[in-house]
């Protein structure tokens, strides 16, 4: 069986990869291909195919796949091996409930420690979001804006979980924003949140964050219930 799975053709590998970088190069390459949709959900990733593609042994491939599984970008099943995970794992409401818990805590820890430079960085992301029409970029900028607000949280494990959640949302938005027909996304939520953060009003910041994420879950739940969304997910 020498048949190459098609989605892997979209992945470019330039030159031989130094052994000590193999795992991180493979992980980063696959991660961006999953996030931008070149590797759609349900795609099976075989260790040997990837080892051939990257010109490495199976060991760094296995390690990279394990990392991506920990980030919930892959799910590993007994029969198919590593498969690109569905866009939203399980119930969207549960996903957002967890995000609210994690991000509120990250916000609580971070707000008192943020500097004027952090505030300026977050403001710059809002300006970019305002001007941006490309949904891929919108997803990325939204993640960067939120992470800028949480970035000073001392608990790094918490921040990693928060970032996993934002990655999941980014991937979902990239795939579905256009179909949701939201048009231009309002930056009012983000602006109000940043204002509260700049005022170092932690309670208000968290309250606005909860409202922001709850609005998100409403839009997504309504969208996922539509026939268009169901056939779109099934096609992947
Ligand atoms: Ni947002």
mmCIF file of N, CA and C in Angstrom, residues 92 180 182 214-227 229-230:
data_model
loop_
_atom_site.group_PDB
_atom_site.id
_atom_site.type_symbol
_atom_site.label_atom_id
_atom_site.label_comp_id
_atom_site.label_asym_id
_atom_site.label_seq_id
_atom_site.Cartn_x
_atom_site.Cartn_y
_atom_site.Cartn_z
ATOM 1 N N UNK A 92 -20.906 22.349 22.628
ATOM 2 C CA UNK A 92 -20.333 23.696 22.568
ATOM 3 C C UNK A 92 -20.575 24.459 23.874
ATOM 4 N N UNK A 180 -21.467 31.513 9.028
ATOM 5 C CA UNK A 180 -22.379 32.039 10.035
ATOM 6 C C UNK A 180 -22.963 33.371 9.598
ATOM 7 N N UNK A 182 -21.981 36.447 9.957
ATOM 8 C CA UNK A 182 -22.034 37.481 10.987
ATOM 9 C C UNK A 182 -21.702 38.852 10.415
ATOM 10 N N UNK A 214 -20.433 34.332 26.683
ATOM 11 C CA UNK A 214 -21.818 33.847 26.604
ATOM 12 C C UNK A 214 -22.470 34.233 25.279
ATOM 13 N N UNK A 215 -22.178 35.427 24.810
ATOM 14 C CA UNK A 215 -22.683 35.829 23.495
ATOM 15 C C UNK A 215 -22.137 34.888 22.427
ATOM 16 N N UNK A 216 -20.856 34.528 22.562
ATOM 17 C CA UNK A 216 -20.221 33.611 21.617
ATOM 18 C C UNK A 216 -20.928 32.260 21.589
ATOM 19 N N UNK A 217 -21.218 31.725 22.766
ATOM 20 C CA UNK A 217 -21.837 30.400 22.814
ATOM 21 C C UNK A 217 -23.244 30.444 22.222
ATOM 22 N N UNK A 218 -23.947 31.557 22.415
ATOM 23 C CA UNK A 218 -25.292 31.681 21.822
ATOM 24 C C UNK A 218 -25.238 31.625 20.303
ATOM 25 N N UNK A 219 -24.326 32.413 19.751
ATOM 26 C CA UNK A 219 -24.202 32.454 18.289
ATOM 27 C C UNK A 219 -23.835 31.069 17.750
ATOM 28 N N UNK A 220 -22.892 30.423 18.399
ATOM 29 C CA UNK A 220 -22.421 29.136 17.899
ATOM 30 C C UNK A 220 -23.486 28.055 18.050
ATOM 31 N N UNK A 221 -24.192 28.051 19.199
ATOM 32 C CA UNK A 221 -25.232 27.051 19.396
ATOM 33 C C UNK A 221 -26.345 27.220 18.365
ATOM 34 N N UNK A 222 -26.723 28.474 18.141
ATOM 35 C CA UNK A 222 -27.769 28.732 17.152
ATOM 36 C C UNK A 222 -27.301 28.266 15.769
ATOM 37 N N UNK A 223 -26.047 28.572 15.463
ATOM 38 C CA UNK A 223 -25.514 28.199 14.155
ATOM 39 C C UNK A 223 -25.414 26.682 13.994
ATOM 40 N N UNK A 224 -24.928 25.996 15.052
ATOM 41 C CA UNK A 224 -24.730 24.546 14.946
ATOM 42 C C UNK A 224 -26.047 23.801 14.754
ATOM 43 N N UNK A 225 -27.158 24.437 15.184
ATOM 44 C CA UNK A 225 -28.466 23.795 15.051
ATOM 45 C C UNK A 225 -29.014 23.909 13.632
ATOM 46 N N UNK A 226 -28.383 24.731 12.785
ATOM 47 C CA UNK A 226 -28.893 24.906 11.430
ATOM 48 C C UNK A 226 -28.453 23.742 10.541
ATOM 49 N N UNK A 227 -29.299 23.384 9.546
ATOM 50 C CA UNK A 227 -28.945 22.268 8.657
ATOM 51 C C UNK A 227 -27.620 22.523 7.924
ATOM 52 N N UNK A 229 -24.975 24.015 8.961
ATOM 53 C CA UNK A 229 -23.842 23.702 9.838
ATOM 54 C C UNK A 229 -23.668 22.204 9.955
ATOM 55 N N UNK A 230 -24.806 21.483 10.032
ATOM 56 C CA UNK A 230 -24.693 20.045 10.218
ATOM 57 C C UNK A 230 -24.083 19.359 9.014
#
